[in-house]
PDB file of C-alpha atoms in Angstrom:
ATOM      1  CA  HIS A   1       9.139  15.550  10.095  1.00 71.00           C
ATOM      2  CA  ASP A   2       8.447  15.511   6.372  1.00 82.00           C
ATOM      3  CA  THR A   3       6.534  18.623   5.345  1.00 88.00           C
ATOM      4  CA  THR A   4       7.433  18.915   1.645  1.00 91.00           C
ATOM      5  CA  GLY A   5       6.543  15.573   0.057  1.00 91.00           C
ATOM      6  CA  GLU A   6       9.981  15.411  -1.577  1.00 93.00           C
ATOM      7  CA  THR A   7      11.394  11.908  -2.027  1.00 94.00           C
ATOM      8  CA  PRO A   8      14.995  10.686  -2.238  1.00 94.00           C
ATOM      9  CA  TRP A   9      14.017   8.740  -5.375  1.00 94.00           C
ATOM     10  CA  ASN A  10      12.641  11.788  -7.271  1.00 93.00           C
ATOM     11  CA  SER A  11       8.940  10.989  -7.483  1.00 95.00           C
ATOM     12  CA  THR A  12       6.963  13.350  -9.719  1.00 93.00           C
ATOM     13  CA  ASN A  13       4.286  13.493  -6.987  1.00 93.00           C
ATOM     14  CA  LYS A  14       5.194  15.778  -4.094  1.00 92.00           C
ATOM     15  CA  ILE A  15       2.643  14.473  -1.611  1.00 90.00           C
ATOM     16  CA  LEU A  16       2.308  13.509   2.028  1.00 89.00           C
ATOM     17  CA  THR A  17       0.650  10.174   2.761  1.00 87.00           C
ATOM     18  CA  PRO A  18       0.759   9.900   6.547  1.00 86.00           C
ATOM     19  CA  VAL A  19      -0.440   6.865   8.457  1.00 83.00           C
ATOM     20  CA  LEU A  20      -3.297   8.329  10.493  1.00 82.00           C
ATOM     21  CA  MET A  21      -4.706   5.274  12.212  1.00 79.00           C
ATOM     22  CA  THR A  22      -3.778   1.664  12.900  1.00 78.00           C
ATOM     23  CA  ASP A  23      -5.534  -1.289  14.457  1.00 76.00           C
ATOM     24  CA  GLU A  24      -2.874  -1.170  17.176  1.00 76.00           C
ATOM     25  CA  GLY A  25      -3.735   2.185  18.780  1.00 77.00           C
ATOM     26  CA  PRO A  26      -0.753   4.428  19.590  1.00 80.00           C
ATOM     27  CA  HIS A  27       2.129   3.206  17.428  1.00 75.00           C
ATOM     28  CA  PRO A  28       5.473   4.607  16.147  1.00 80.00           C
ATOM     29  CA  ILE A  29       4.265   4.279  12.522  1.00 79.00           C
ATOM     30  CA  LEU A  30       1.615   6.988  13.006  1.00 80.00           C
ATOM     31  CA  MET A  31       2.311  10.048  10.829  1.00 87.00           C
ATOM     32  CA  LEU A  32       4.938   8.163   8.776  1.00 85.00           C
ATOM     33  CA  ASN A  33       4.870   9.482   5.195  1.00 88.00           C
ATOM     34  CA  THR A  34       4.543   6.155   3.361  1.00 88.00           C
ATOM     35  CA  HIS A  35       5.204   7.822  -0.016  1.00 91.00           C
ATOM     36  CA  HIS A  36       8.722   8.825   1.078  1.00 92.00           C
ATOM     37  CA  GLY A  37      10.175   5.313   0.766  1.00 89.00           C
ATOM     38  CA  GLN A  38      10.688   4.054  -2.785  1.00 91.00           C
ATOM     39  CA  VAL A  39       9.091   0.588  -2.405  1.00 86.00           C
ATOM     40  CA  ARG A  40       5.777   1.972  -1.152  1.00 89.00           C
ATOM     41  CA  GLY A  41       6.064   5.263  -3.009  1.00 93.00           C
ATOM     42  CA  ILE A  42       6.282   3.674  -6.454  1.00 93.00           C
ATOM     43  CA  VAL A  43       3.034   1.740  -5.970  1.00 92.00           C
ATOM     44  CA  ILE A  44       1.341   4.874  -4.581  1.00 92.00           C
ATOM     45  CA  ASP A  45       2.488   6.754  -7.709  1.00 93.00           C
ATOM     46  CA  ASP A  46       1.067   3.936  -9.866  1.00 92.00           C
ATOM     47  CA  MET A  47      -2.261   4.286  -8.049  1.00 88.00           C
ATOM     48  CA  ILE A  48      -2.287   8.069  -8.588  1.00 86.00           C
ATOM     49  CA  ASP A  49      -1.426   7.696 -12.295  1.00 86.00           C
ATOM     50  CA  CYS A  50      -4.240   5.168 -12.706  1.00 85.00           C
ATOM     51  CA  ALA A  51      -6.694   7.515 -10.987  1.00 80.00           C
ATOM     52  CA  LYS A  52      -5.728  10.356 -13.321  1.00 79.00           C
ATOM     53  CA  GLN A  53      -6.386   8.139 -16.353  1.00 79.00           C
ATOM     54  CA  ARG A  54      -9.508   6.351 -15.148  1.00 73.00           C
ATOM     55  CA  ASN A  55     -12.024   8.607 -16.929  1.00 63.00           C
ATOM     56  CA  LEU A  56     -10.372   8.306 -20.342  1.00 68.00           C
ATOM     57  CA  GLY A  57     -11.713   4.809 -21.061  1.00 62.00           C
ATOM     58  CA  ASP A  58     -15.185   3.346 -21.245  1.00 54.00           C
ATOM     59  CA  GLU A  59     -14.704   1.424 -18.029  1.00 63.00           C
ATOM     60  CA  LEU A  60     -13.579   2.858 -14.699  1.00 65.00           C
ATOM     61  CA  GLU A  61     -10.527   1.155 -13.274  1.00 70.00           C
ATOM     62  CA  HIS A  62     -10.455   0.541  -9.538  1.00 79.00           C
ATOM     63  CA  CYS A  63      -6.750   1.450  -9.313  1.00 85.00           C
ATOM     64  CA  GLY A  64      -5.927  -0.582  -6.217  1.00 88.00           C
ATOM     65  CA  VAL A  65      -2.243  -1.551  -5.968  1.00 90.00           C
ATOM     66  CA  LEU A  66      -0.080  -4.054  -4.086  1.00 88.00           C
ATOM     67  CA  THR A  67       3.494  -3.922  -2.853  1.00 88.00           C
ATOM     68  CA  GLY A  68       5.859  -6.819  -3.183  1.00 85.00           C
ATOM     69  CA  ILE A  69       6.143  -9.346  -0.364  1.00 83.00           C
ATOM     70  CA  PHE A  70       8.083  -8.282   2.724  1.00 83.00           C
ATOM     71  CA  ASP A  71       8.221  -9.225   6.423  1.00 83.00           C
ATOM     72  CA  ILE A  72       5.462  -7.575   8.446  1.00 81.00           C
ATOM     73  CA  LYS A  73       7.039  -6.822  11.788  1.00 79.00           C
ATOM     74  CA  LYS A  74       3.791  -6.235  13.690  1.00 76.00           C
ATOM     75  CA  PHE A  75       3.389 -10.020  13.876  1.00 77.00           C
ATOM     76  CA  ASP A  76       5.444 -11.943  16.407  1.00 80.00           C
ATOM     77  CA  PRO A  77       7.350 -13.563  14.826  1.00 84.00           C
ATOM     78  CA  PRO A  78       7.300 -11.415  11.644  1.00 84.00           C
ATOM     79  CA  LYS A  79       5.305 -12.935   8.779  1.00 83.00           C
ATOM     80  CA  PRO A  80       5.569 -12.389   5.033  1.00 85.00           C
ATOM     81  CA  GLY A  81       2.853 -10.121   3.692  1.00 85.00           C
ATOM     82  CA  ILE A  82       1.960  -7.242   1.374  1.00 85.00           C
ATOM     83  CA  ILE A  83       0.429  -3.770   1.560  1.00 87.00           C
ATOM     84  CA  ILE A  84      -2.783  -3.173  -0.378  1.00 88.00           C
ATOM     85  CA  TYR A  85      -3.646   0.456  -1.206  1.00 89.00           C
ATOM     86  CA  GLN A  86      -7.204   1.134  -2.431  1.00 88.00           C
ATOM     87  CA  PRO A  87      -7.935   4.750  -3.460  1.00 86.00           C
ATOM     88  CA  ILE A  88     -11.058   6.553  -2.289  1.00 84.00           C
ATOM     89  CA  TYR A  89     -12.699   9.006  -4.707  1.00 79.00           C
ATOM     90  CA  PRO A  90     -15.146  11.844  -3.969  1.00 80.00           C
ATOM     91  CA  ALA A  91     -18.621  11.344  -5.466  1.00 77.00           C
ATOM     92  CA  LEU A  92     -18.251  14.192  -7.979  1.00 75.00           C
ATOM     93  CA  SER A  93     -14.655  13.597  -9.079  1.00 73.00           C
ATOM     94  CA  ALA A  94     -13.965  10.034 -10.182  1.00 70.00           C
ATOM     95  CA  SER A  95     -10.385  10.849 -11.210  1.00 69.00           C
ATOM     96  CA  THR A  96      -9.249  12.486  -7.949  1.00 74.00           C
ATOM     97  CA  THR A  97      -7.817  10.371  -5.161  1.00 74.00           C
ATOM     98  CA  THR A  98      -8.515  11.964  -1.790  1.00 79.00           C
ATOM     99  CA  THR A  99      -7.378   9.186   0.533  1.00 81.00           C
ATOM    100  CA  THR A 100      -6.697   5.469   0.574  1.00 83.00           C
ATOM    101  CA  MET A 101      -7.787   2.457   2.517  1.00 82.00           C
ATOM    102  CA  THR A 102      -4.657   0.508   3.370  1.00 83.00           C
ATOM    103  CA  THR A 103      -4.518  -3.111   4.468  1.00 81.00           C
ATOM    104  CA  THR A 104      -1.467  -5.096   5.524  1.00 81.00           C
ATOM    105  CA  PRO A 105      -2.405  -8.783   5.516  1.00 80.00           C
ATOM    106  CA  SER A 106       0.023 -11.614   6.066  1.00 77.00           C
ATOM    107  CA  ILE A 107       0.200 -14.115   3.229  1.00 73.00           C
ATOM    108  CA  GLU A 108      -1.300 -16.680   5.627  1.00 72.00           C
ATOM    109  CA  ALA A 109      -4.351 -14.426   6.087  1.00 70.00           C
ATOM    110  CA  VAL A 110      -4.836 -14.131   2.329  1.00 66.00           C
ATOM    111  CA  TYR A 111      -4.229 -17.813   1.500  1.00 63.00           C
ATOM    112  CA  PRO A 112      -4.764 -19.591   4.852  1.00 59.00           C
ATOM    113  CA  ALA A 113      -5.610 -23.094   3.640  1.00 56.00           C
ATOM    114  CA  HIS A 114      -2.749 -23.203   1.145  1.00 50.00           C
ATOM    115  CA  CYS A 115      -0.201 -21.808   3.603  1.00 56.00           C
ATOM    116  CA  THR A 116      -1.340 -24.098   6.410  1.00 53.00           C
ATOM    117  CA  PHE A 117      -1.025 -27.082   4.107  1.00 48.00           C
ATOM    118  CA  MET A 118       2.223 -26.042   2.415  1.00 45.00           C
ATOM    119  CA  GLY A 119       3.948 -24.054   5.156  1.00 49.00           C
ATOM    120  CA  THR A 120       5.135 -20.462   4.770  1.00 49.00           C
ATOM    121  CA  ALA A 121       8.246 -20.927   2.599  1.00 51.00           C
ATOM    122  CA  PRO A 122       6.664 -23.228  -0.044  1.00 49.00           C
ATOM    123  CA  CYS A 123       3.561 -21.017  -0.037  1.00 54.00           C
ATOM    124  CA  LEU A 124       5.705 -18.101  -1.173  1.00 50.00           C
ATOM    125  CA  GLY A 125       7.688 -20.145  -3.659  1.00 49.00           C
ATOM    126  CA  ILE A 126      10.853 -19.910  -1.564  1.00 45.00           C
ATOM    127  CA  GLN A 127      13.120 -22.947  -1.715  1.00 38.00           C
TER     128      GLN A 127
END
């Protein structure tokens, strides 16, 4: 179990970002530190950096981030999708991220009409 927040890709943020709940009930992904892996960790770091900077401008940034497209294995068969991380801020500290709302939609769920019409591969620009 990861207890230090260290990453093999040398993130400057030593944090734990465990999956605490899924829409699938008991699942092997629970308690996975999503920041540990570089693909997810880099976008989480981008979200944290944005949150730290969000009070410096006139307008507050929302700081939500997206991963690249990958196969989501919870679908049978797996479908291409993304992970969306949206930070949650306490009422009195608009630059502190305390948790995130995470969504893992398939591309078909995000663009259903286009994907139904075009099919999965053309929808993603894959030849």
